[in-house]
mmCIF file of C-alpha atoms in Angstrom:
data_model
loop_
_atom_site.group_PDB
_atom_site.id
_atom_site.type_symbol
_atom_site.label_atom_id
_atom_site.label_comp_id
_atom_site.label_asym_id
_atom_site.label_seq_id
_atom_site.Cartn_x
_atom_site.Cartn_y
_atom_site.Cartn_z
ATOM 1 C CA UNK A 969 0.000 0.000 0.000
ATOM 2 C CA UNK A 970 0.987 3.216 -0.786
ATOM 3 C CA UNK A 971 1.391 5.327 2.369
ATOM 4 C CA UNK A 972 0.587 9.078 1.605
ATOM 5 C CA UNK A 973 3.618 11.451 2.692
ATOM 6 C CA UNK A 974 5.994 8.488 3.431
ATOM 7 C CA UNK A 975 9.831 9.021 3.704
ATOM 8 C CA UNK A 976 11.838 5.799 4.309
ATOM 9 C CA UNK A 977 14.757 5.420 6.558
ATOM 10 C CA UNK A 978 14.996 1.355 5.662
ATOM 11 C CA UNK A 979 18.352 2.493 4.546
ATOM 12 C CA UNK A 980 19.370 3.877 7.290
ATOM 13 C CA UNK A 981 18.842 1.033 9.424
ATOM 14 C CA UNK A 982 20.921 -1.171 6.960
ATOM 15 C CA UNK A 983 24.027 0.333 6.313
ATOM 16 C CA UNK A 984 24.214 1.978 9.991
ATOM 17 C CA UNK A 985 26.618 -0.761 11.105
ATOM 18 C CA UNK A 986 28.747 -0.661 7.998
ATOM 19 C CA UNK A 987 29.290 3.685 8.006
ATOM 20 C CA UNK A 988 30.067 3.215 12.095
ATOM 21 C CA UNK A 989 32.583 0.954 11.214
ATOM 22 C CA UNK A 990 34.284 2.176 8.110
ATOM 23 C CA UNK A 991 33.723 6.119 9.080
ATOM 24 C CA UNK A 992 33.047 6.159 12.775
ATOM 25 C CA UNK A 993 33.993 9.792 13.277
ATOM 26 C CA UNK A 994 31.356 10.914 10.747
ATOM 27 C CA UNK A 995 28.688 8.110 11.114
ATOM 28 C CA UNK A 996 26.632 9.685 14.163
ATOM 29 C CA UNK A 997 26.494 13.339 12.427
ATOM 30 C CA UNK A 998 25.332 11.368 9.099
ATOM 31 C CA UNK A 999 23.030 9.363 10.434
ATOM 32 C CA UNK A 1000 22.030 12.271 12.926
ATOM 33 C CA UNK A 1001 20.815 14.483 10.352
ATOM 34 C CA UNK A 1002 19.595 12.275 7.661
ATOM 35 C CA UNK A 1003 17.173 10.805 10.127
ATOM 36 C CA UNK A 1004 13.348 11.819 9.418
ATOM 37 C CA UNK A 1005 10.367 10.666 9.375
ATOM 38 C CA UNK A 1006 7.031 12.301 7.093
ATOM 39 C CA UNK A 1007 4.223 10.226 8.088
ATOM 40 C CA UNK A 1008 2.513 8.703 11.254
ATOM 41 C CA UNK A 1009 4.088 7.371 14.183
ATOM 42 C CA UNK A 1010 1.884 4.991 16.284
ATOM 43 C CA UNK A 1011 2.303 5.383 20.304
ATOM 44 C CA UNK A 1012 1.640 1.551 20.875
ATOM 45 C CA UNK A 1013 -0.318 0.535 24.161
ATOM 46 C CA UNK A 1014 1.469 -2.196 26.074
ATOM 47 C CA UNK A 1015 -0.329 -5.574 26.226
ATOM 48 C CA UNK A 1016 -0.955 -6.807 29.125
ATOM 49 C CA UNK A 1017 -2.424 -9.872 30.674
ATOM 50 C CA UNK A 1018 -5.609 -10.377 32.928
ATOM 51 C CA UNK A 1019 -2.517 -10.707 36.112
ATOM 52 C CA UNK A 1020 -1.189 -7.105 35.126
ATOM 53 C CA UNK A 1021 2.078 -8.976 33.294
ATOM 54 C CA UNK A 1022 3.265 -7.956 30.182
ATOM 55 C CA UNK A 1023 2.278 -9.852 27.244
ATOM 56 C CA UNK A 1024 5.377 -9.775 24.923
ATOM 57 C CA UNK A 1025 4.029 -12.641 22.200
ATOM 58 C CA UNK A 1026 0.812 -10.093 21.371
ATOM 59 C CA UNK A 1027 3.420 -7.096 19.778
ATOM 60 C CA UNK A 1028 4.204 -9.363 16.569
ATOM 61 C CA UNK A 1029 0.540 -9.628 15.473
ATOM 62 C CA UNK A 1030 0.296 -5.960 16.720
ATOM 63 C CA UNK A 1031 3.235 -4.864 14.152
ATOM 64 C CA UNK A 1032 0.955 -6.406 10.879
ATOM 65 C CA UNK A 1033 -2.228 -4.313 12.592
ATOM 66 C CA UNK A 1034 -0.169 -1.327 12.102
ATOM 67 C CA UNK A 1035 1.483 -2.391 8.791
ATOM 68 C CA UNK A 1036 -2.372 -2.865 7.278
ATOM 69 C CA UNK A 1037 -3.419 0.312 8.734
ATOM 70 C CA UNK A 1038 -0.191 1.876 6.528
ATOM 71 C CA UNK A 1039 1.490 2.950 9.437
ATOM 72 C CA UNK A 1040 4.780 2.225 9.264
ATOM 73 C CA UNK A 1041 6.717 3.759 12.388
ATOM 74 C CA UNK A 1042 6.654 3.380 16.040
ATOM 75 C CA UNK A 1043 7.467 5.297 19.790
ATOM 76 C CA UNK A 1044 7.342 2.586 22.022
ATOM 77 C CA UNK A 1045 7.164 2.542 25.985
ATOM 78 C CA UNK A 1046 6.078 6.576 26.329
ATOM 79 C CA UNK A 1047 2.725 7.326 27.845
ATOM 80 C CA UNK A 1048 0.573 5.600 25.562
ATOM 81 C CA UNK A 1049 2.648 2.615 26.101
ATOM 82 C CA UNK A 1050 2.946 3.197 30.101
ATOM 83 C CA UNK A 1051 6.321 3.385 30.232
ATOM 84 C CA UNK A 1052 6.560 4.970 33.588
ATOM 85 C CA UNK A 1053 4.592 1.624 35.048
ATOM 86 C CA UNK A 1054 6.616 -0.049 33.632
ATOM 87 C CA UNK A 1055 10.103 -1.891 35.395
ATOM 88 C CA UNK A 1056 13.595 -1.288 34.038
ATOM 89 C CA UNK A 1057 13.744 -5.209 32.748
ATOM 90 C CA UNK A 1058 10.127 -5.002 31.372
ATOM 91 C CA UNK A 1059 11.200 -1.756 29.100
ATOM 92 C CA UNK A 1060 13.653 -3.625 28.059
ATOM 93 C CA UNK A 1061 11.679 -6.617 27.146
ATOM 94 C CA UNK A 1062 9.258 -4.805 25.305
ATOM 95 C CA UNK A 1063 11.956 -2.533 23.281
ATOM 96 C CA UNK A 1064 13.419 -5.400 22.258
ATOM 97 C CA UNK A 1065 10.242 -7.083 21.285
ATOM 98 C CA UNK A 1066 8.993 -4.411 18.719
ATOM 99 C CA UNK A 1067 12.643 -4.079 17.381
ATOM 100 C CA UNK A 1068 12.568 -8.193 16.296
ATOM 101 C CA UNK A 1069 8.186 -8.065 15.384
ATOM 102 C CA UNK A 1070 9.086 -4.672 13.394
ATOM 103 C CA UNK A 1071 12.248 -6.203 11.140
ATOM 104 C CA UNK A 1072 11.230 -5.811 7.568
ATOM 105 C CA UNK A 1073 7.717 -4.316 8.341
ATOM 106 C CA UNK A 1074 8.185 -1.268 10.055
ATOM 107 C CA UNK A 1075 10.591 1.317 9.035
ATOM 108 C CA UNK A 1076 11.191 2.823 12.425
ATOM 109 C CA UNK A 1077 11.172 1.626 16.235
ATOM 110 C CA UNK A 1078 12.016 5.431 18.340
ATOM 111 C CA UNK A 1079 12.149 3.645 21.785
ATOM 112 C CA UNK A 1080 11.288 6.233 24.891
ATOM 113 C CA UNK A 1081 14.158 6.304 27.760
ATOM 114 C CA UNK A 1082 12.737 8.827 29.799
ATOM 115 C CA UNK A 1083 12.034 8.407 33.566
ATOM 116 C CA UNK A 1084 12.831 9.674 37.299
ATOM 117 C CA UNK A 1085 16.113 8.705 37.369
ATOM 118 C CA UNK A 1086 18.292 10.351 34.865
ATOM 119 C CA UNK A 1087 20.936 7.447 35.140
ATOM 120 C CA UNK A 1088 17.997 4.677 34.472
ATOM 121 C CA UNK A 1089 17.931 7.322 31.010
ATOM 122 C CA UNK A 1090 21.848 6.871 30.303
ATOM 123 C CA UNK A 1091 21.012 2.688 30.771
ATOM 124 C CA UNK A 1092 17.565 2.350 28.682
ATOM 125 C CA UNK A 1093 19.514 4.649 25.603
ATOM 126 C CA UNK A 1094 22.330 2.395 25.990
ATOM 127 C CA UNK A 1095 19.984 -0.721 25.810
ATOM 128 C CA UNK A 1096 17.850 0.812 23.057
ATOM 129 C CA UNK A 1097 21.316 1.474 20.545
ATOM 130 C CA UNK A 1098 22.670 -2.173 21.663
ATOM 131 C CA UNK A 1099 19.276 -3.762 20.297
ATOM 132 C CA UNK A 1100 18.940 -1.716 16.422
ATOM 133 C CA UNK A 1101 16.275 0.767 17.919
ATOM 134 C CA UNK A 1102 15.999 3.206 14.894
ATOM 135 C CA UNK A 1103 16.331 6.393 17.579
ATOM 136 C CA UNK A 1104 15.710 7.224 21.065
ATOM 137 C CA UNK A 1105 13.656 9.992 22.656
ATOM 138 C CA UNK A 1106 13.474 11.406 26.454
ATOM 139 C CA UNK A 1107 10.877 13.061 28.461
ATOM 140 C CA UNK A 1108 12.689 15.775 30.757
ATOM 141 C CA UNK A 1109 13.023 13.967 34.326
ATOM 142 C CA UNK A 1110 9.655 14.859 35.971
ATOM 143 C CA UNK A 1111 9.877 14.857 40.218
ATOM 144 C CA UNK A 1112 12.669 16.888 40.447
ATOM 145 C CA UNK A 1113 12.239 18.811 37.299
ATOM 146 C CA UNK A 1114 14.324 20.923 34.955
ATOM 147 C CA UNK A 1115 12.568 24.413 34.344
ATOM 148 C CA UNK A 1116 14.722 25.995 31.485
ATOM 149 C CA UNK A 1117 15.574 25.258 28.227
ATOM 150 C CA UNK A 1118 19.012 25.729 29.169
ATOM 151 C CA UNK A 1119 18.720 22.763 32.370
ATOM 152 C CA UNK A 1120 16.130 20.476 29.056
ATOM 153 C CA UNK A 1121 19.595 20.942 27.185
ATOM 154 C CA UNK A 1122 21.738 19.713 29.951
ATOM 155 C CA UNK A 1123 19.858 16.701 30.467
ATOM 156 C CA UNK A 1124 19.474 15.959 26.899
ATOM 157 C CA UNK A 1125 23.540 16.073 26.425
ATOM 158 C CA UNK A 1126 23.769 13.212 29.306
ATOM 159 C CA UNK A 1127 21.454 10.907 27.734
ATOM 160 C CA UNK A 1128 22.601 11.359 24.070
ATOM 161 C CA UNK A 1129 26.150 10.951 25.360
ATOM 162 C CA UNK A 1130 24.836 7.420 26.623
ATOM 163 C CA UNK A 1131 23.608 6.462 23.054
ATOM 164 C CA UNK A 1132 26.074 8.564 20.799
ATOM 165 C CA UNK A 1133 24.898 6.410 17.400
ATOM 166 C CA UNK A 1134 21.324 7.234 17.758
ATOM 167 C CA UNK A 1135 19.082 10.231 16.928
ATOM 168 C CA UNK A 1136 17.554 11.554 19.980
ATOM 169 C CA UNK A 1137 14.517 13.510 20.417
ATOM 170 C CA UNK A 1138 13.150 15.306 23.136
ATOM 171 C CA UNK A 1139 9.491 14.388 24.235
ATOM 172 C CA UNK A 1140 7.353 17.502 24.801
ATOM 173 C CA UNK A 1141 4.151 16.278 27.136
ATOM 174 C CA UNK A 1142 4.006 19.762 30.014
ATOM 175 C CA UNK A 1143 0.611 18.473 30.899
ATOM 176 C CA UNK A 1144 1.406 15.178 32.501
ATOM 177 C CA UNK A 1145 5.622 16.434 33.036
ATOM 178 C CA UNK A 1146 4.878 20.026 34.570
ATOM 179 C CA UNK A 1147 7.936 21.057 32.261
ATOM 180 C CA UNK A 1148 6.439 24.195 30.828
ATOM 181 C CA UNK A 1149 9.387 25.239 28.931
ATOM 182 C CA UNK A 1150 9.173 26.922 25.267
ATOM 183 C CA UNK A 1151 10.671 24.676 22.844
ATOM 184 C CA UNK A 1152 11.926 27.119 20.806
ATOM 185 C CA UNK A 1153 14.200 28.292 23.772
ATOM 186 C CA UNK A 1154 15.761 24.582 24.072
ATOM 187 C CA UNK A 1155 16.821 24.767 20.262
ATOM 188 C CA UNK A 1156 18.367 28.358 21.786
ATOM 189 C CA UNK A 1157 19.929 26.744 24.271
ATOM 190 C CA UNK A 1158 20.949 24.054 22.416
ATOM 191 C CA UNK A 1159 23.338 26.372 20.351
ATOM 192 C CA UNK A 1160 25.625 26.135 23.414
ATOM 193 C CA UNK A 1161 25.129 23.189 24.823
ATOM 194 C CA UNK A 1162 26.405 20.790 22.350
ATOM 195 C CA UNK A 1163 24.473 17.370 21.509
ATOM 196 C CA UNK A 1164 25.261 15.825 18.479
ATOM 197 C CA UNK A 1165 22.699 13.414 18.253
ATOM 198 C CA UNK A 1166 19.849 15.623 19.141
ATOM 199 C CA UNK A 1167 17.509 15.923 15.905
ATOM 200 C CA UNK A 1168 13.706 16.910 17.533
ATOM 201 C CA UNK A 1169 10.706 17.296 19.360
ATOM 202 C CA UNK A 1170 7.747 15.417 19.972
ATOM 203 C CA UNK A 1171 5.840 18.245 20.084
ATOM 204 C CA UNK A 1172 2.553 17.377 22.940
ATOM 205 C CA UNK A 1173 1.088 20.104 23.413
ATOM 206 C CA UNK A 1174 -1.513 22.850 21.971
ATOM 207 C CA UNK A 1175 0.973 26.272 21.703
ATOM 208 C CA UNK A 1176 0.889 26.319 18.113
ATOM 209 C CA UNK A 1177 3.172 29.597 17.919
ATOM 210 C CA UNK A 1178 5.959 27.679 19.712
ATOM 211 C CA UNK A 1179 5.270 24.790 17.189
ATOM 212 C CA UNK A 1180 5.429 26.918 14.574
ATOM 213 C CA UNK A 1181 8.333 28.679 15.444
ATOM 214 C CA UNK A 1182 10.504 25.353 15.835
ATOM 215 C CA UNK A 1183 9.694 24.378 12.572
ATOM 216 C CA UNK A 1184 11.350 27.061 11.269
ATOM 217 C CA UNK A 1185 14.556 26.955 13.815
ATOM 218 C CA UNK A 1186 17.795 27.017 12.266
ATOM 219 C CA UNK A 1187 16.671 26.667 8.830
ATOM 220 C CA UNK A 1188 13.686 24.108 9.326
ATOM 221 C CA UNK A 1189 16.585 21.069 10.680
ATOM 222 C CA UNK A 1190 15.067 19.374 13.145
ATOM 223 C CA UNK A 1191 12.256 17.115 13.158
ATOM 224 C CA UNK A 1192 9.459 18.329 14.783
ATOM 225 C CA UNK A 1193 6.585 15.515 15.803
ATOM 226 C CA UNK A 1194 3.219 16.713 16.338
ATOM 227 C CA UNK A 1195 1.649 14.824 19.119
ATOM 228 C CA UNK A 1196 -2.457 16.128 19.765
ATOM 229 C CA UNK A 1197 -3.740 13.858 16.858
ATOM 230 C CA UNK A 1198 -7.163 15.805 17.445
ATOM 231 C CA UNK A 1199 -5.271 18.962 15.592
ATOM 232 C CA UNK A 1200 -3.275 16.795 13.168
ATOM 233 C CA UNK A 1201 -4.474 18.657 10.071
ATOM 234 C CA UNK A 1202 -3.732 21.888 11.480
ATOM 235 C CA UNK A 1203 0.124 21.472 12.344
ATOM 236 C CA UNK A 1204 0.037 19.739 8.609
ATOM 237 C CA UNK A 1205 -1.280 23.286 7.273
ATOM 238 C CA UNK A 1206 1.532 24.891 10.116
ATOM 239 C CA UNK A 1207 4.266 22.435 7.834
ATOM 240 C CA UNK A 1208 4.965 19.186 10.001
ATOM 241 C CA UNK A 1209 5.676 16.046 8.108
ATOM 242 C CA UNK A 1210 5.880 13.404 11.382
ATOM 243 C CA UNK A 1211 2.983 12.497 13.918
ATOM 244 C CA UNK A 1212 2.937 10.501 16.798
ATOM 245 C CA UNK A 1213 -0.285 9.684 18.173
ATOM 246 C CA UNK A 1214 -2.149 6.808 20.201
ATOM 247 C CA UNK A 1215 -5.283 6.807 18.252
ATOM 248 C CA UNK A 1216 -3.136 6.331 15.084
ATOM 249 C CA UNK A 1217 -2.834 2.443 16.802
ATOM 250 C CA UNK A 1218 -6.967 2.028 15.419
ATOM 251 C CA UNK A 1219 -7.911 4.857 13.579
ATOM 252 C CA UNK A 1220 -4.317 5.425 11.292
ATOM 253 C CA UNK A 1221 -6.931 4.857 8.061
ATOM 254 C CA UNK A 1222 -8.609 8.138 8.777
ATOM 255 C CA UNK A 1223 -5.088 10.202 9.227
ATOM 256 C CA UNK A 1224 -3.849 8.969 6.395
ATOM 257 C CA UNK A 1225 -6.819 9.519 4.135
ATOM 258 C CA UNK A 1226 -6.695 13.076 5.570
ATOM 259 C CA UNK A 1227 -2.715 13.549 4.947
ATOM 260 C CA UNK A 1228 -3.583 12.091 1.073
ATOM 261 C CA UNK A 1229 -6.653 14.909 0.755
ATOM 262 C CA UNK A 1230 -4.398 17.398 2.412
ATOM 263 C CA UNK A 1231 -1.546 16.984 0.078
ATOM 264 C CA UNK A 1232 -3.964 16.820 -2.934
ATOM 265 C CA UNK A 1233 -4.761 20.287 -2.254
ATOM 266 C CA UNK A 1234 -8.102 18.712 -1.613
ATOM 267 C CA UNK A 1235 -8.952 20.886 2.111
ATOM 268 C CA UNK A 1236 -12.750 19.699 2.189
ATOM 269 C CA UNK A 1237 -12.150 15.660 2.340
ATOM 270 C CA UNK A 1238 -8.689 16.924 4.829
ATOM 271 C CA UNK A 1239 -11.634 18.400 7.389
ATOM 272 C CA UNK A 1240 -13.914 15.634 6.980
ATOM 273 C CA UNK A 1241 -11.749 13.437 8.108
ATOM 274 C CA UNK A 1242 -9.853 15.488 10.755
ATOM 275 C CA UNK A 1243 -13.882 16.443 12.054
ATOM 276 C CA UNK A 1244 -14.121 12.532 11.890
ATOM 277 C CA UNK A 1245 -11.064 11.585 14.407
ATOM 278 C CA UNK A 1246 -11.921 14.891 16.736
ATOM 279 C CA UNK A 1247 -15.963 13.150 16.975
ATOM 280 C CA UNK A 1248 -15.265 10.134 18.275
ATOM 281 C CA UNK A 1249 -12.355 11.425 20.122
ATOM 282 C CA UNK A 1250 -14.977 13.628 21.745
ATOM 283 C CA UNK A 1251 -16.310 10.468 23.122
ATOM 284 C CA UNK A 1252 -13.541 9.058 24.433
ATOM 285 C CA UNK A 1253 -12.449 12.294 26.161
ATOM 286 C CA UNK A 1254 -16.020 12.467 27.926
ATOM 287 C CA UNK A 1255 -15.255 9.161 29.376
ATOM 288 C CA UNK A 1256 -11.496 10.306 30.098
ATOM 289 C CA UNK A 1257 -9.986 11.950 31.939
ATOM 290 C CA UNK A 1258 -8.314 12.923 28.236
ATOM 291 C CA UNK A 1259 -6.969 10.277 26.097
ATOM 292 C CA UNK A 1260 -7.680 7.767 29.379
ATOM 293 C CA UNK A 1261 -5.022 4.870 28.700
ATOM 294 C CA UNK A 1262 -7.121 1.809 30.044
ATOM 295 C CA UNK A 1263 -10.243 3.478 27.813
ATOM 296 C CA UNK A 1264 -7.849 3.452 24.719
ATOM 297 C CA UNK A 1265 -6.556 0.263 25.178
ATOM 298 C CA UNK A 1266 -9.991 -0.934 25.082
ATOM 299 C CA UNK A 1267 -11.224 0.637 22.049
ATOM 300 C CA UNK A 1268 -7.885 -1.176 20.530
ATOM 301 C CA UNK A 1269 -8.922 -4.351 21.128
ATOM 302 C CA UNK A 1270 -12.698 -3.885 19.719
ATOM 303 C CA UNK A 1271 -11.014 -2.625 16.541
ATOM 304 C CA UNK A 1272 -8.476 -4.934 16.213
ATOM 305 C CA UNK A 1273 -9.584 -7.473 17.777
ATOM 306 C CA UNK A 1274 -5.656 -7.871 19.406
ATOM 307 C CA UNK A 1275 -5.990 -8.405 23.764
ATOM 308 C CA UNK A 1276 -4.548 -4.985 24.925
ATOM 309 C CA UNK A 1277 -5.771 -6.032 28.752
ATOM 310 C CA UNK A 1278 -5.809 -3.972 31.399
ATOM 311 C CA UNK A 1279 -3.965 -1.293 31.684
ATOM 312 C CA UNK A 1280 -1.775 -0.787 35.204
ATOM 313 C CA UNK A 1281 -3.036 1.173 38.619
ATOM 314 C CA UNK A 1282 -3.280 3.726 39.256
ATOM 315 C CA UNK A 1283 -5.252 4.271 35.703
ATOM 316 C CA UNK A 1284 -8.750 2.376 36.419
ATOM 317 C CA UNK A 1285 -10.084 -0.345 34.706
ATOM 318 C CA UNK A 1286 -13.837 0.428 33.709
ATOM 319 C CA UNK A 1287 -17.048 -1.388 34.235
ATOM 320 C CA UNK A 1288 -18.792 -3.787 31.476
ATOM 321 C CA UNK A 1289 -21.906 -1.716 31.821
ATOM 322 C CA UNK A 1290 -19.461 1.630 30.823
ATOM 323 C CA UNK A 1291 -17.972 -0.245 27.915
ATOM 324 C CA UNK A 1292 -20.972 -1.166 26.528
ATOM 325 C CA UNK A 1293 -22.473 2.335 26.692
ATOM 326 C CA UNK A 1294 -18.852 3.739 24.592
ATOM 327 C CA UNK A 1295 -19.338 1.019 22.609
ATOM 328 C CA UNK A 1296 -22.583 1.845 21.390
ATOM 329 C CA UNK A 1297 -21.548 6.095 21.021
ATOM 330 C CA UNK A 1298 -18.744 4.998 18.923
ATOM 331 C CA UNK A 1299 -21.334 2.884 16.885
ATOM 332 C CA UNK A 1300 -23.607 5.521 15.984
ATOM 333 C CA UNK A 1301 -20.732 7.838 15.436
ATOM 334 C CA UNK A 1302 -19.842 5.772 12.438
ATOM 335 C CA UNK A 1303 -16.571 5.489 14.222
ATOM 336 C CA UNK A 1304 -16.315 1.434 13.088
ATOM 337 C CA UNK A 1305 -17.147 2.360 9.419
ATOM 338 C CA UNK A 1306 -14.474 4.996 9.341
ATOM 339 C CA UNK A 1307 -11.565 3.219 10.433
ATOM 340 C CA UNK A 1308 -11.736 0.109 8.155
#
């Protein structure tokens, strides 16, 4: 299938091991800045069993959902995949997991390394380059909290340091972090504070003028990820190429229908569809709070009909009788029509 917007970095992943050994001094800046990605970007849940375990063997099936769906690249153990509930050796497990499932289907597997500890960072980004992850990105550390560009920088130089062959992106979420920063003044800062690897943003949250303005930085270099899939079409009309979304697990159909209309030139069918995603998002934020994990996973496994399980305390479980009534929203929505 032809994937509308898609920009391949298959190559990439090949000869990686050949330019590191042949021209190590120049492979990381290469690889660095050839890295991008113009298309969508699933945020994979994590399955889980009934028991609250992981369930590793459900990820290969999981990869050919995506695949069908045209969605060809993954961020894997963030929120949507509940990384922070997650132990050291289960991130691990399940990094390693989608790098295997994802070999010759997906192009890219960006593996999350963020976390309290910024030395548990330095380990998962060293884990993450050891197993062929295609990148690595980082929320800032979030108890004791950087509150600067300058201090996002910092942190950021540590953890690429740890991973010094991988592209590394910085993972922009203030509502659950409590990181407020401007992004804009990180790429500032970031004209001092020297990390080679560093090549974007996923971009979570709704400032569009800080958006905008770092997709312009420095010439329009870095890779800038929009990540409120409920505005999608409106940081495509602000220029951004890459997406990363949860509801691009079920729904990626719809977004890239929209991205096809959008590039057409075709605006009407783009809003149709992006009016589509924000209705029966709607219902799923009414039922939320927001883009409610557990809820998600849920709707994942009615459309897929792939076991997502529970999702981990404290993020609730819900009852059969509030299922059922989602269920039937999302029905008369159309929502089950729109994303086959």
């Amino acid at each position: 299938a032809v994937v509308p917007g898609r920009q391949s970095n298959c190559a990439l992943s090949v000869f990686r091991p050949l330019v590191q050994r042949f021209c190590p001094d120049k492979a990381a800046t290469r690889i660095m800045m050839d890295f991008s990605i113009d298309g969508l970007i699933a945020a994979p849940f994590t399955p889980m069993k009934e028991n609250g375990e992981v369930n590793l063997p459900m990820i290969d099936p999981y990869v050919d959902c995506l695949v069908s769906q045209g969605v060809l690249n993954t961020f894997v153990c963030g929120s949507t995949g509940e990384g922070a509930s997650l132990s050291m050796a289960e991130r691990k497990m399940v990094a390693e997991r989608w790098v295997s499932a994802g070999k010759g289907k997906l192009d890219n597997v960006i593996v999350h390394v963020g976390g309290v500890s910024i030395t548990d960072s330095q380990e998962l980004a060293r884990h993450a380059e050891s197993i062929g992850a295609s990148a690595i990105a980082t929320l800032p550390t979030c108890v004791f909290r950087p509150n600067s560009g300058m201090q996002v920088a910092e942190q950021l130089q540590i953890i690429g340091a740890s991973a010094p062959n991988l592209p590394l992106f910085y993972y922009h979420l203030p509502d659950m972090t409590k990181v407020n920063i401007m992004v804009e003044d990180l790429l500032d800062a970031l004209d001092t504070v020297t990390v080679p690897t560093f090549r974007g943003c996923k971009y979570t949250d709704y400032n569009m003028m800080d958006f905008g303005r770092c997709l312009i930085h420095s010439d329009g270099k870095y890779s800038m990820f929009y990540g409120r899939d409920e505005q999608n079409l409106c940081a495509l009309a602000m220029g951004a190429k890459g997406f990363v979304g949860s509801t691009y697990n079920y729904a990626g159909k719809i977004y890239n229908r929209m991205r096809a209309a959008f590039d057409k030139g075709d605006l009407e069918m783009a809003r149709k569809e992006q009016l589509s995603a924000q209705l029966f998002m709607k219902i799923i934020f009414e039922h939320g709070p927001g883009m409610d994990i557990g809820l998600n996973k849920y709707v994942m496994t009615m459309t897929s009909g792939l076991e997502m399980g529970p999702p981990r305390p404290p993020m609730q479980r819900r009852s059969d009788e509030e299922l059922a009534k989602i269920k039937a929203k999302l029905q008369a929505c159309g929502f089950f029509d729109s994303v086959k």
